[in-house]
Amino acid sequence: MASFLGEFRDVLQKGEDLPSLPAVVFELYAALDDDLVSVDQIASIIERDPGLATRLLRLANSAAFNCGDPIGDLTGAVHLLGVRQVRALCIALSVTNMFQTRSGGLLGTDFWDHSAGVAVAARELGLCLGYHEIAAGELYVAGLLHDV
């Protein structure tokens, strides 16, 4: 597992071929690192990116995350998912969204469905196997970006 994480970090550090992330994601990351930021502030940043907001709501309402009433607003989605999970999901969603829109890039829904399935499996396997040194959100992102 340690060698996988090392290789994954190397890929991310090199990153010459990866496109730049949107400014909203950088602002969101800064807000998520601030212990004093409110859930409403986080939601107001996310709502400035309609694609990111839509995907986050879709994930919050998916069977993988929600077994109760439908979530209709971003504040509710952030509450349900939690700050760590929102951080992981937003960065992963932004990266996969950029690759889907590139000419000759990855296929939209097939790629997303496959990546999301591997992400959920990676998170659940990590939890079942007791990988406590790796956050569940990081396992999710690793699974989501495994083909990138």
PDB file of C-alpha atoms in Angstrom:
ATOM      1  CA  MET A   1       0.000   0.000   0.000  1.00  0.00           C
ATOM      2  CA  ALA A   2       2.858   2.386   0.804  1.00  0.00           C
ATOM      3  CA  SER A   3       4.364   1.976  -2.668  1.00  0.00           C
ATOM      4  CA  PHE A   4       0.989   2.752  -4.270  1.00  0.00           C
ATOM      5  CA  LEU A   5       0.675   5.959  -2.252  1.00  0.00           C
ATOM      6  CA  GLY A   6       4.224   6.959  -3.170  1.00  0.00           C
ATOM      7  CA  GLU A   7       3.574   6.412  -6.859  1.00  0.00           C
ATOM      8  CA  PHE A   8       0.238   8.259  -6.643  1.00  0.00           C
ATOM      9  CA  ARG A   9       1.939  11.260  -4.995  1.00  0.00           C
ATOM     10  CA  ASP A  10       4.664  11.232  -7.662  1.00  0.00           C
ATOM     11  CA  VAL A  11       2.050  11.367 -10.430  1.00  0.00           C
ATOM     12  CA  LEU A  12       0.278  14.264  -8.744  1.00  0.00           C
ATOM     13  CA  GLN A  13       3.527  16.152  -8.089  1.00  0.00           C
ATOM     14  CA  LYS A  14       4.714  15.845 -11.684  1.00  0.00           C
ATOM     15  CA  GLY A  15       1.346  16.850 -13.088  1.00  0.00           C
ATOM     16  CA  GLU A  16       2.732  18.515 -16.224  1.00  0.00           C
ATOM     17  CA  ASP A  17      -0.093  17.158 -18.370  1.00  0.00           C
ATOM     18  CA  LEU A  18      -2.879  17.958 -15.925  1.00  0.00           C
ATOM     19  CA  PRO A  19      -4.989  21.027 -16.720  1.00  0.00           C
ATOM     20  CA  SER A  20      -5.344  23.816 -14.164  1.00  0.00           C
ATOM     21  CA  LEU A  21      -8.137  23.576 -11.634  1.00  0.00           C
ATOM     22  CA  PRO A  22     -10.821  26.270 -11.636  1.00  0.00           C
ATOM     23  CA  ALA A  23     -10.426  29.230  -9.280  1.00  0.00           C
ATOM     24  CA  VAL A  24     -13.553  28.148  -7.395  1.00  0.00           C
ATOM     25  CA  VAL A  25     -11.855  24.902  -6.356  1.00  0.00           C
ATOM     26  CA  PHE A  26      -8.827  26.762  -4.998  1.00  0.00           C
ATOM     27  CA  GLU A  27     -11.084  29.130  -3.066  1.00  0.00           C
ATOM     28  CA  LEU A  28     -13.093  26.178  -1.788  1.00  0.00           C
ATOM     29  CA  TYR A  29      -9.959  24.371  -0.647  1.00  0.00           C
ATOM     30  CA  ALA A  30      -8.814  27.450   1.271  1.00  0.00           C
ATOM     31  CA  ALA A  31     -12.231  27.740   2.920  1.00  0.00           C
ATOM     32  CA  LEU A  32     -12.307  24.049   3.823  1.00  0.00           C
ATOM     33  CA  ASP A  33      -8.941  24.424   5.562  1.00  0.00           C
ATOM     34  CA  ASP A  34     -10.311  27.282   7.705  1.00  0.00           C
ATOM     35  CA  ASP A  35     -11.712  25.967  11.000  1.00  0.00           C
ATOM     36  CA  LEU A  36     -13.906  29.070  11.333  1.00  0.00           C
ATOM     37  CA  VAL A  37     -15.700  28.750   7.993  1.00  0.00           C
ATOM     38  CA  SER A  38     -19.392  27.852   8.154  1.00  0.00           C
ATOM     39  CA  VAL A  39     -21.256  25.276   6.113  1.00  0.00           C
ATOM     40  CA  ASP A  40     -23.238  28.127   4.545  1.00  0.00           C
ATOM     41  CA  GLN A  41     -19.992  29.794   3.404  1.00  0.00           C
ATOM     42  CA  ILE A  42     -18.780  26.542   1.879  1.00  0.00           C
ATOM     43  CA  ALA A  43     -22.102  26.113   0.069  1.00  0.00           C
ATOM     44  CA  SER A  44     -21.982  29.687  -1.246  1.00  0.00           C
ATOM     45  CA  ILE A  45     -18.579  29.029  -2.817  1.00  0.00           C
ATOM     46  CA  ILE A  46     -19.724  25.762  -4.404  1.00  0.00           C
ATOM     47  CA  GLU A  47     -22.866  27.356  -5.847  1.00  0.00           C
ATOM     48  CA  ARG A  48     -20.725  29.639  -8.038  1.00  0.00           C
ATOM     49  CA  ASP A  49     -19.768  26.583 -10.107  1.00  0.00           C
ATOM     50  CA  PRO A  50     -23.039  25.118 -11.462  1.00  0.00           C
ATOM     51  CA  GLY A  51     -21.393  21.931 -12.692  1.00  0.00           C
ATOM     52  CA  LEU A  52     -19.695  21.268  -9.375  1.00  0.00           C
ATOM     53  CA  ALA A  53     -22.894  22.109  -7.466  1.00  0.00           C
ATOM     54  CA  THR A  54     -24.962  19.761  -9.615  1.00  0.00           C
ATOM     55  CA  ARG A  55     -22.556  16.875  -9.229  1.00  0.00           C
ATOM     56  CA  LEU A  56     -22.224  17.402  -5.470  1.00  0.00           C
ATOM     57  CA  LEU A  57     -26.006  17.355  -5.069  1.00  0.00           C
ATOM     58  CA  ARG A  58     -26.249  14.272  -7.254  1.00  0.00           C
ATOM     59  CA  LEU A  59     -23.660  12.493  -5.115  1.00  0.00           C
ATOM     60  CA  ALA A  60     -25.299  13.601  -1.868  1.00  0.00           C
ATOM     61  CA  ASN A  61     -28.538  12.067  -3.121  1.00  0.00           C
ATOM     62  CA  SER A  62     -26.957   8.861  -4.391  1.00  0.00           C
ATOM     63  CA  ALA A  63     -27.490   5.531  -2.650  1.00  0.00           C
ATOM     64  CA  ALA A  64     -23.818   5.535  -1.661  1.00  0.00           C
ATOM     65  CA  PHE A  65     -24.289   8.569   0.595  1.00  0.00           C
ATOM     66  CA  ASN A  66     -27.970   9.105   1.353  1.00  0.00           C
ATOM     67  CA  CYS A  67     -30.521   6.668   2.713  1.00  0.00           C
ATOM     68  CA  GLY A  68     -33.025   9.293   3.869  1.00  0.00           C
ATOM     69  CA  ASP A  69     -34.890  12.261   2.477  1.00  0.00           C
ATOM     70  CA  PRO A  70     -33.635  13.875  -0.741  1.00  0.00           C
ATOM     71  CA  ILE A  71     -31.152  16.718  -0.323  1.00  0.00           C
ATOM     72  CA  GLY A  72     -32.223  19.800  -2.291  1.00  0.00           C
ATOM     73  CA  ASP A  73     -29.625  22.392  -1.317  1.00  0.00           C
ATOM     74  CA  LEU A  74     -25.866  22.621  -1.079  1.00  0.00           C
ATOM     75  CA  THR A  75     -25.885  23.394   2.641  1.00  0.00           C
ATOM     76  CA  GLY A  76     -27.712  20.120   3.251  1.00  0.00           C
ATOM     77  CA  ALA A  77     -25.292  18.279   0.964  1.00  0.00           C
ATOM     78  CA  VAL A  78     -22.269  19.648   2.852  1.00  0.00           C
ATOM     79  CA  HIS A  79     -23.889  18.705   6.179  1.00  0.00           C
ATOM     80  CA  LEU A  80     -24.611  15.173   4.958  1.00  0.00           C
ATOM     81  CA  LEU A  81     -21.231  14.501   3.386  1.00  0.00           C
ATOM     82  CA  GLY A  82     -19.009  16.331   5.867  1.00  0.00           C
ATOM     83  CA  VAL A  83     -16.160  18.730   5.199  1.00  0.00           C
ATOM     84  CA  ARG A  84     -13.472  16.078   4.549  1.00  0.00           C
ATOM     85  CA  GLN A  85     -15.649  14.251   2.061  1.00  0.00           C
ATOM     86  CA  VAL A  86     -16.686  17.500   0.348  1.00  0.00           C
ATOM     87  CA  ARG A  87     -13.009  18.415  -0.066  1.00  0.00           C
ATOM     88  CA  ALA A  88     -12.215  15.067  -1.648  1.00  0.00           C
ATOM     89  CA  LEU A  89     -15.305  15.069  -3.844  1.00  0.00           C
ATOM     90  CA  CYS A  90     -14.889  18.614  -5.110  1.00  0.00           C
ATOM     91  CA  ILE A  91     -11.302  18.164  -6.190  1.00  0.00           C
ATOM     92  CA  ALA A  92     -12.099  14.830  -7.821  1.00  0.00           C
ATOM     93  CA  LEU A  93     -15.217  16.150  -9.557  1.00  0.00           C
ATOM     94  CA  SER A  94     -13.329  19.160 -10.878  1.00  0.00           C
ATOM     95  CA  VAL A  95     -10.520  17.029 -12.256  1.00  0.00           C
ATOM     96  CA  THR A  96     -12.833  14.496 -13.908  1.00  0.00           C
ATOM     97  CA  ASN A  97     -14.993  17.299 -15.313  1.00  0.00           C
ATOM     98  CA  MET A  98     -11.948  18.892 -16.961  1.00  0.00           C
ATOM     99  CA  PHE A  99     -10.931  15.629 -18.580  1.00  0.00           C
ATOM    100  CA  GLN A 100     -14.446  14.973 -19.859  1.00  0.00           C
ATOM    101  CA  THR A 101     -14.573  18.286 -21.697  1.00  0.00           C
ATOM    102  CA  ARG A 102     -11.227  17.997 -23.445  1.00  0.00           C
ATOM    103  CA  SER A 103     -11.362  17.293 -27.149  1.00  0.00           C
ATOM    104  CA  GLY A 104     -10.506  13.663 -27.709  1.00  0.00           C
ATOM    105  CA  GLY A 105     -10.514  13.161 -23.944  1.00  0.00           C
ATOM    106  CA  LEU A 106     -12.317  10.691 -21.774  1.00  0.00           C
ATOM    107  CA  LEU A 107     -15.909   9.684 -22.359  1.00  0.00           C
ATOM    108  CA  GLY A 108     -18.459  11.413 -20.131  1.00  0.00           C
ATOM    109  CA  THR A 109     -20.952   9.185 -18.352  1.00  0.00           C
ATOM    110  CA  ASP A 110     -19.189   5.852 -18.912  1.00  0.00           C
ATOM    111  CA  PHE A 111     -15.959   7.230 -17.491  1.00  0.00           C
ATOM    112  CA  TRP A 112     -17.758   8.909 -14.584  1.00  0.00           C
ATOM    113  CA  ASP A 113     -19.793   5.796 -13.701  1.00  0.00           C
ATOM    114  CA  HIS A 114     -16.699   3.606 -13.763  1.00  0.00           C
ATOM    115  CA  SER A 115     -14.615   6.065 -11.747  1.00  0.00           C
ATOM    116  CA  ALA A 116     -17.346   6.612  -9.155  1.00  0.00           C
ATOM    117  CA  GLY A 117     -17.778   2.859  -8.728  1.00  0.00           C
ATOM    118  CA  VAL A 118     -14.068   2.296  -8.201  1.00  0.00           C
ATOM    119  CA  ALA A 119     -13.989   5.260  -5.783  1.00  0.00           C
ATOM    120  CA  VAL A 120     -16.755   3.834  -3.604  1.00  0.00           C
ATOM    121  CA  ALA A 121     -15.132   0.390  -3.707  1.00  0.00           C
ATOM    122  CA  ALA A 122     -11.721   1.809  -2.726  1.00  0.00           C
ATOM    123  CA  ARG A 123     -13.229   3.720   0.193  1.00  0.00           C
ATOM    124  CA  GLU A 124     -15.210   0.723   1.449  1.00  0.00           C
ATOM    125  CA  LEU A 125     -12.303  -1.698   1.046  1.00  0.00           C
ATOM    126  CA  GLY A 126     -10.029   0.654   2.959  1.00  0.00           C
ATOM    127  CA  LEU A 127     -12.542   0.898   5.781  1.00  0.00           C
ATOM    128  CA  CYS A 128     -13.146  -2.867   5.854  1.00  0.00           C
ATOM    129  CA  LEU A 129      -9.433  -3.652   5.806  1.00  0.00           C
ATOM    130  CA  GLY A 130      -8.724  -1.133   8.554  1.00  0.00           C
ATOM    131  CA  TYR A 131      -6.455   1.301   6.711  1.00  0.00           C
ATOM    132  CA  HIS A 132      -6.786   3.947   9.417  1.00  0.00           C
ATOM    133  CA  GLU A 133      -3.656   5.807   8.338  1.00  0.00           C
ATOM    134  CA  ILE A 134      -5.397   6.735   5.075  1.00  0.00           C
ATOM    135  CA  ALA A 135      -8.542   8.871   5.274  1.00  0.00           C
ATOM    136  CA  ALA A 136     -11.636   7.425   3.598  1.00  0.00           C
ATOM    137  CA  GLY A 137     -11.892  10.576   1.480  1.00  0.00           C
ATOM    138  CA  GLU A 138      -8.356  10.084   0.186  1.00  0.00           C
ATOM    139  CA  LEU A 139      -9.114   6.487  -0.727  1.00  0.00           C
ATOM    140  CA  TYR A 140     -12.210   7.717  -2.547  1.00  0.00           C
ATOM    141  CA  VAL A 141     -10.201  10.268  -4.539  1.00  0.00           C
ATOM    142  CA  ALA A 142      -7.522   7.681  -5.368  1.00  0.00           C
ATOM    143  CA  GLY A 143     -10.208   5.349  -6.720  1.00  0.00           C
ATOM    144  CA  LEU A 144     -11.924   8.152  -8.602  1.00  0.00           C
ATOM    145  CA  LEU A 145      -8.712   9.261 -10.292  1.00  0.00           C
ATOM    146  CA  HIS A 146      -7.183   5.832 -10.859  1.00  0.00           C
ATOM    147  CA  ASP A 147      -7.545   6.067 -14.648  1.00  0.00           C
ATOM    148  CA  VAL A 148      -6.225   9.630 -14.804  1.00  0.00           C
TER     149      VAL A 148
END
